[in-house]
mmCIF file of C-alpha atoms in Angstrom:
data_model
loop_
_atom_site.group_PDB
_atom_site.id
_atom_site.type_symbol
_atom_site.label_atom_id
_atom_site.label_comp_id
_atom_site.label_asym_id
_atom_site.label_seq_id
_atom_site.Cartn_x
_atom_site.Cartn_y
_atom_site.Cartn_z
ATOM 1 C CA MET A 30 0.000 0.000 0.000
ATOM 2 C CA LYS A 31 1.309 3.390 -1.116
ATOM 3 C CA LYS A 32 1.457 6.220 1.461
ATOM 4 C CA GLY A 33 2.687 9.174 -0.649
ATOM 5 C CA TYR A 34 3.381 10.544 -4.090
ATOM 6 C CA THR A 35 6.499 9.933 -6.086
ATOM 7 C CA LEU A 36 8.689 12.803 -7.217
ATOM 8 C CA ILE A 37 7.664 12.288 -10.861
ATOM 9 C CA GLU A 38 3.946 12.541 -9.983
ATOM 10 C CA VAL A 39 4.548 15.820 -8.131
ATOM 11 C CA ILE A 40 6.595 17.236 -11.029
ATOM 12 C CA ILE A 41 3.879 16.304 -13.548
ATOM 13 C CA VAL A 42 1.120 17.904 -11.441
ATOM 14 C CA LEU A 43 3.197 21.080 -10.958
ATOM 15 C CA SER A 44 3.933 21.220 -14.706
ATOM 16 C CA ILE A 45 0.233 20.953 -15.528
ATOM 17 C CA MET A 46 -0.595 23.675 -12.993
ATOM 18 C CA LEU A 47 2.124 25.923 -14.446
ATOM 19 C CA LEU A 48 0.815 25.384 -17.972
ATOM 20 C CA LEU A 49 -2.764 26.167 -16.954
ATOM 21 C CA SER A 50 -1.758 29.294 -15.030
ATOM 22 C CA SER A 51 0.301 30.623 -17.956
ATOM 23 C CA LEU A 52 -2.637 30.083 -20.328
ATOM 24 C CA ALA A 53 -4.936 31.878 -17.889
ATOM 25 C CA SER A 54 -2.466 34.760 -17.637
ATOM 26 C CA LEU A 55 -2.280 35.109 -21.429
ATOM 27 C CA GLY A 56 -6.050 34.941 -21.648
ATOM 28 C CA TYR A 57 -6.441 37.691 -19.058
ATOM 29 C CA LYS A 58 -3.917 39.925 -20.836
ATOM 30 C CA PHE A 59 -5.738 39.436 -24.154
ATOM 31 C CA TYR A 60 -9.060 40.165 -22.420
ATOM 32 C CA LYS A 61 -7.722 43.331 -20.749
ATOM 33 C CA ASN A 62 -6.210 44.619 -24.022
ATOM 34 C CA SER A 63 -9.471 43.968 -25.858
ATOM 35 C CA VAL A 64 -11.538 45.752 -23.210
ATOM 36 C CA GLU A 65 -9.221 48.776 -23.191
ATOM 37 C CA LYS A 66 -9.208 48.970 -27.003
ATOM 38 C CA ILE A 67 -13.002 48.838 -27.123
ATOM 39 C CA LYS A 68 -13.206 51.482 -24.377
ATOM 40 C CA LEU A 69 -10.873 53.790 -26.337
ATOM 41 C CA GLU A 70 -12.704 53.362 -29.646
ATOM 42 C CA SER A 71 -16.170 53.746 -28.129
ATOM 43 C CA THR A 72 -15.114 56.922 -26.309
ATOM 44 C CA ALA A 73 -13.751 58.370 -29.559
ATOM 45 C CA LEU A 74 -17.038 57.628 -31.300
ATOM 46 C CA GLU A 75 -18.978 59.077 -28.368
ATOM 47 C CA VAL A 76 -17.003 62.333 -28.617
ATOM 48 C CA ARG A 77 -17.586 62.390 -32.374
ATOM 49 C CA ASP A 78 -21.307 61.952 -31.725
ATOM 50 C CA LEU A 79 -21.218 64.875 -29.263
ATOM 51 C CA LEU A 80 -19.615 67.082 -31.914
ATOM 52 C CA SER A 81 -22.215 66.023 -34.485
ATOM 53 C CA PHE A 82 -25.021 66.574 -31.981
ATOM 54 C CA SER A 83 -23.751 70.057 -31.159
ATOM 55 C CA LYS A 84 -23.706 71.031 -34.839
ATOM 56 C CA ALA A 85 -27.209 69.674 -35.465
ATOM 57 C CA TYR A 86 -28.616 71.228 -32.260
ATOM 58 C CA CYS A 87 -27.266 74.702 -33.049
ATOM 59 C CA ARG A 88 -28.485 74.552 -36.633
ATOM 60 C CA LYS A 89 -31.956 73.318 -35.674
ATOM 61 C CA ASN A 90 -32.445 75.953 -32.954
ATOM 62 C CA GLU A 91 -30.516 78.719 -34.790
ATOM 63 C CA ILE A 92 -28.321 79.475 -31.776
ATOM 64 C CA THR A 93 -24.621 79.390 -30.971
ATOM 65 C CA GLY A 94 -23.025 76.929 -28.575
ATOM 66 C CA ASN A 95 -19.665 76.169 -26.989
ATOM 67 C CA LEU A 96 -17.547 73.019 -27.022
ATOM 68 C CA SER A 97 -14.844 72.765 -24.388
ATOM 69 C CA VAL A 98 -12.337 70.214 -23.178
ATOM 70 C CA GLU A 99 -12.149 70.552 -19.407
ATOM 71 C CA LEU A 100 -8.829 71.343 -17.728
ATOM 72 C CA ASP A 101 -8.756 68.030 -15.852
ATOM 73 C CA ARG A 102 -8.590 66.254 -19.264
ATOM 74 C CA LYS A 103 -11.335 63.883 -18.110
ATOM 75 C CA SER A 104 -14.385 65.386 -19.860
ATOM 76 C CA ILE A 105 -15.640 67.335 -22.842
ATOM 77 C CA SER A 106 -18.822 69.383 -22.825
ATOM 78 C CA PHE A 107 -21.262 71.158 -25.119
ATOM 79 C CA THR A 108 -23.213 74.054 -23.638
ATOM 80 C CA VAL A 109 -25.769 76.554 -24.847
ATOM 81 C CA ASP A 110 -26.568 79.435 -22.511
ATOM 82 C CA ASN A 111 -29.270 80.927 -24.715
ATOM 83 C CA ASN A 112 -32.673 81.133 -23.016
ATOM 84 C CA LYS A 113 -34.339 79.941 -26.219
ATOM 85 C CA ALA A 114 -32.924 76.395 -25.944
ATOM 86 C CA PRO A 115 -30.445 75.945 -23.049
ATOM 87 C CA ILE A 116 -28.572 72.664 -22.794
ATOM 88 C CA LYS A 117 -25.457 71.185 -21.232
ATOM 89 C CA LYS A 118 -24.191 67.825 -22.398
ATOM 90 C CA VAL A 119 -21.035 66.358 -20.834
ATOM 91 C CA ILE A 120 -19.039 63.237 -21.646
ATOM 92 C CA LYS A 121 -16.913 62.037 -18.732
ATOM 93 C CA LEU A 122 -14.089 59.689 -19.630
ATOM 94 C CA GLU A 123 -13.496 56.428 -17.820
ATOM 95 C CA ASP A 124 -10.410 55.765 -15.700
ATOM 96 C CA GLY A 125 -7.262 55.293 -17.744
ATOM 97 C CA LEU A 126 -8.443 57.594 -20.550
ATOM 98 C CA GLU A 127 -7.698 61.270 -21.012
ATOM 99 C CA ILE A 128 -8.637 63.826 -23.610
ATOM 100 C CA GLY A 129 -6.544 66.589 -25.095
ATOM 101 C CA SER A 130 -7.110 69.195 -27.744
ATOM 102 C CA ASN A 131 -5.238 71.852 -29.652
ATOM 103 C CA PHE A 132 -8.360 74.013 -29.622
ATOM 104 C CA SER A 133 -7.728 77.096 -27.504
ATOM 105 C CA GLY A 134 -10.461 78.050 -25.041
ATOM 106 C CA ASN A 135 -14.088 77.557 -25.963
ATOM 107 C CA ASN A 136 -14.911 76.462 -29.467
ATOM 108 C CA LYS A 137 -17.943 78.116 -30.919
ATOM 109 C CA VAL A 138 -20.583 76.265 -32.867
ATOM 110 C CA SER A 139 -22.293 78.729 -35.187
ATOM 111 C CA GLU A 140 -26.016 79.140 -35.838
ATOM 112 C CA GLU A 141 -25.486 77.371 -39.162
ATOM 113 C CA GLY A 142 -24.119 74.324 -37.330
ATOM 114 C CA PHE A 143 -20.423 74.767 -38.105
ATOM 115 C CA ILE A 144 -17.587 74.458 -35.608
ATOM 116 C CA THR A 145 -15.737 77.711 -36.189
ATOM 117 C CA LYS A 146 -12.164 76.430 -35.634
ATOM 118 C CA ALA A 147 -10.380 73.447 -37.101
ATOM 119 C CA GLY A 148 -8.380 71.298 -34.760
ATOM 120 C CA THR A 149 -7.610 67.893 -33.328
ATOM 121 C CA ILE A 150 -8.979 66.140 -30.257
ATOM 122 C CA ASN A 151 -6.829 63.317 -28.849
ATOM 123 C CA ILE A 152 -8.173 60.548 -26.661
ATOM 124 C CA ARG A 153 -5.373 58.588 -25.000
ATOM 125 C CA SER A 154 -5.366 55.261 -23.194
ATOM 126 C CA ALA A 155 -2.654 55.045 -20.535
ATOM 127 C CA TYR A 156 -2.938 51.241 -20.344
ATOM 128 C CA LEU A 157 -2.490 50.678 -24.100
ATOM 129 C CA ASN A 158 -0.166 53.675 -24.528
ATOM 130 C CA LYS A 159 -2.195 54.465 -27.637
ATOM 131 C CA SER A 160 -4.292 57.419 -28.719
ATOM 132 C CA LEU A 161 -6.970 58.149 -31.282
ATOM 133 C CA GLU A 162 -7.317 61.511 -33.005
ATOM 134 C CA LEU A 163 -10.524 63.203 -34.033
ATOM 135 C CA LYS A 164 -9.776 65.733 -36.735
ATOM 136 C CA VAL A 165 -12.332 68.517 -36.980
ATOM 137 C CA SER A 166 -12.367 70.400 -40.271
ATOM 138 C CA VAL A 167 -13.911 73.761 -41.043
ATOM 139 C CA GLY A 168 -15.575 74.366 -44.386
ATOM 140 C CA ASN A 169 -17.063 71.023 -45.280
ATOM 141 C CA ASP A 170 -17.149 70.400 -41.517
ATOM 142 C CA ILE A 171 -16.194 66.728 -41.390
ATOM 143 C CA ILE A 172 -15.064 64.906 -38.252
ATOM 144 C CA ARG A 173 -12.664 62.025 -38.877
ATOM 145 C CA VAL A 174 -11.378 59.434 -36.417
ATOM 146 C CA SER A 175 -7.621 58.881 -36.922
ATOM 147 C CA ASP A 176 -6.749 57.845 -40.479
ATOM 148 C CA LYS A 177 -10.072 56.251 -41.306
ATOM 149 C CA ASN A 178 -11.918 57.731 -44.258
ATOM 150 C CA GLU A 179 -15.159 57.878 -42.395
ATOM 151 C CA GLY A 180 -16.744 61.069 -41.214
ATOM 152 C CA ASP A 181 -20.052 62.691 -40.755
ATOM 153 C CA ILE A 182 -21.625 65.368 -42.894
ATOM 154 C CA ILE A 183 -24.873 66.837 -41.712
ATOM 155 C CA ASP A 184 -26.990 68.325 -44.491
#
């Protein structure tokens, strides 16, 4: 009758446990990278939607509005102080993301629905060490995310 385990049995069990733990670690890293990438891309699209909303809102109500990136680099807001149609819409970024812009001060949205200054808004993920750019054009007024050829034009 056997009272213990042999050295080979212990080594095999430890090897299997090591293999399973390394696979779990790789799986978690892949999962975390995927979640952070989705969070970054969805935030960029959410900011693009805010810019599109601000243009449409100002055009529909024939008023001017302001877009501003807050100093804490954790939120971007669209505000209208006009008594005719006041609104304040804010997007707060999740932990690990920050927003930056080369726009100086408040950015006006005209009564015709055009953002009056061209510029770039950067959304950066600290975990991925990656950022996405939203390029805002004046004239044809298109908003593009990074190098993709997609944008929005509101007629």
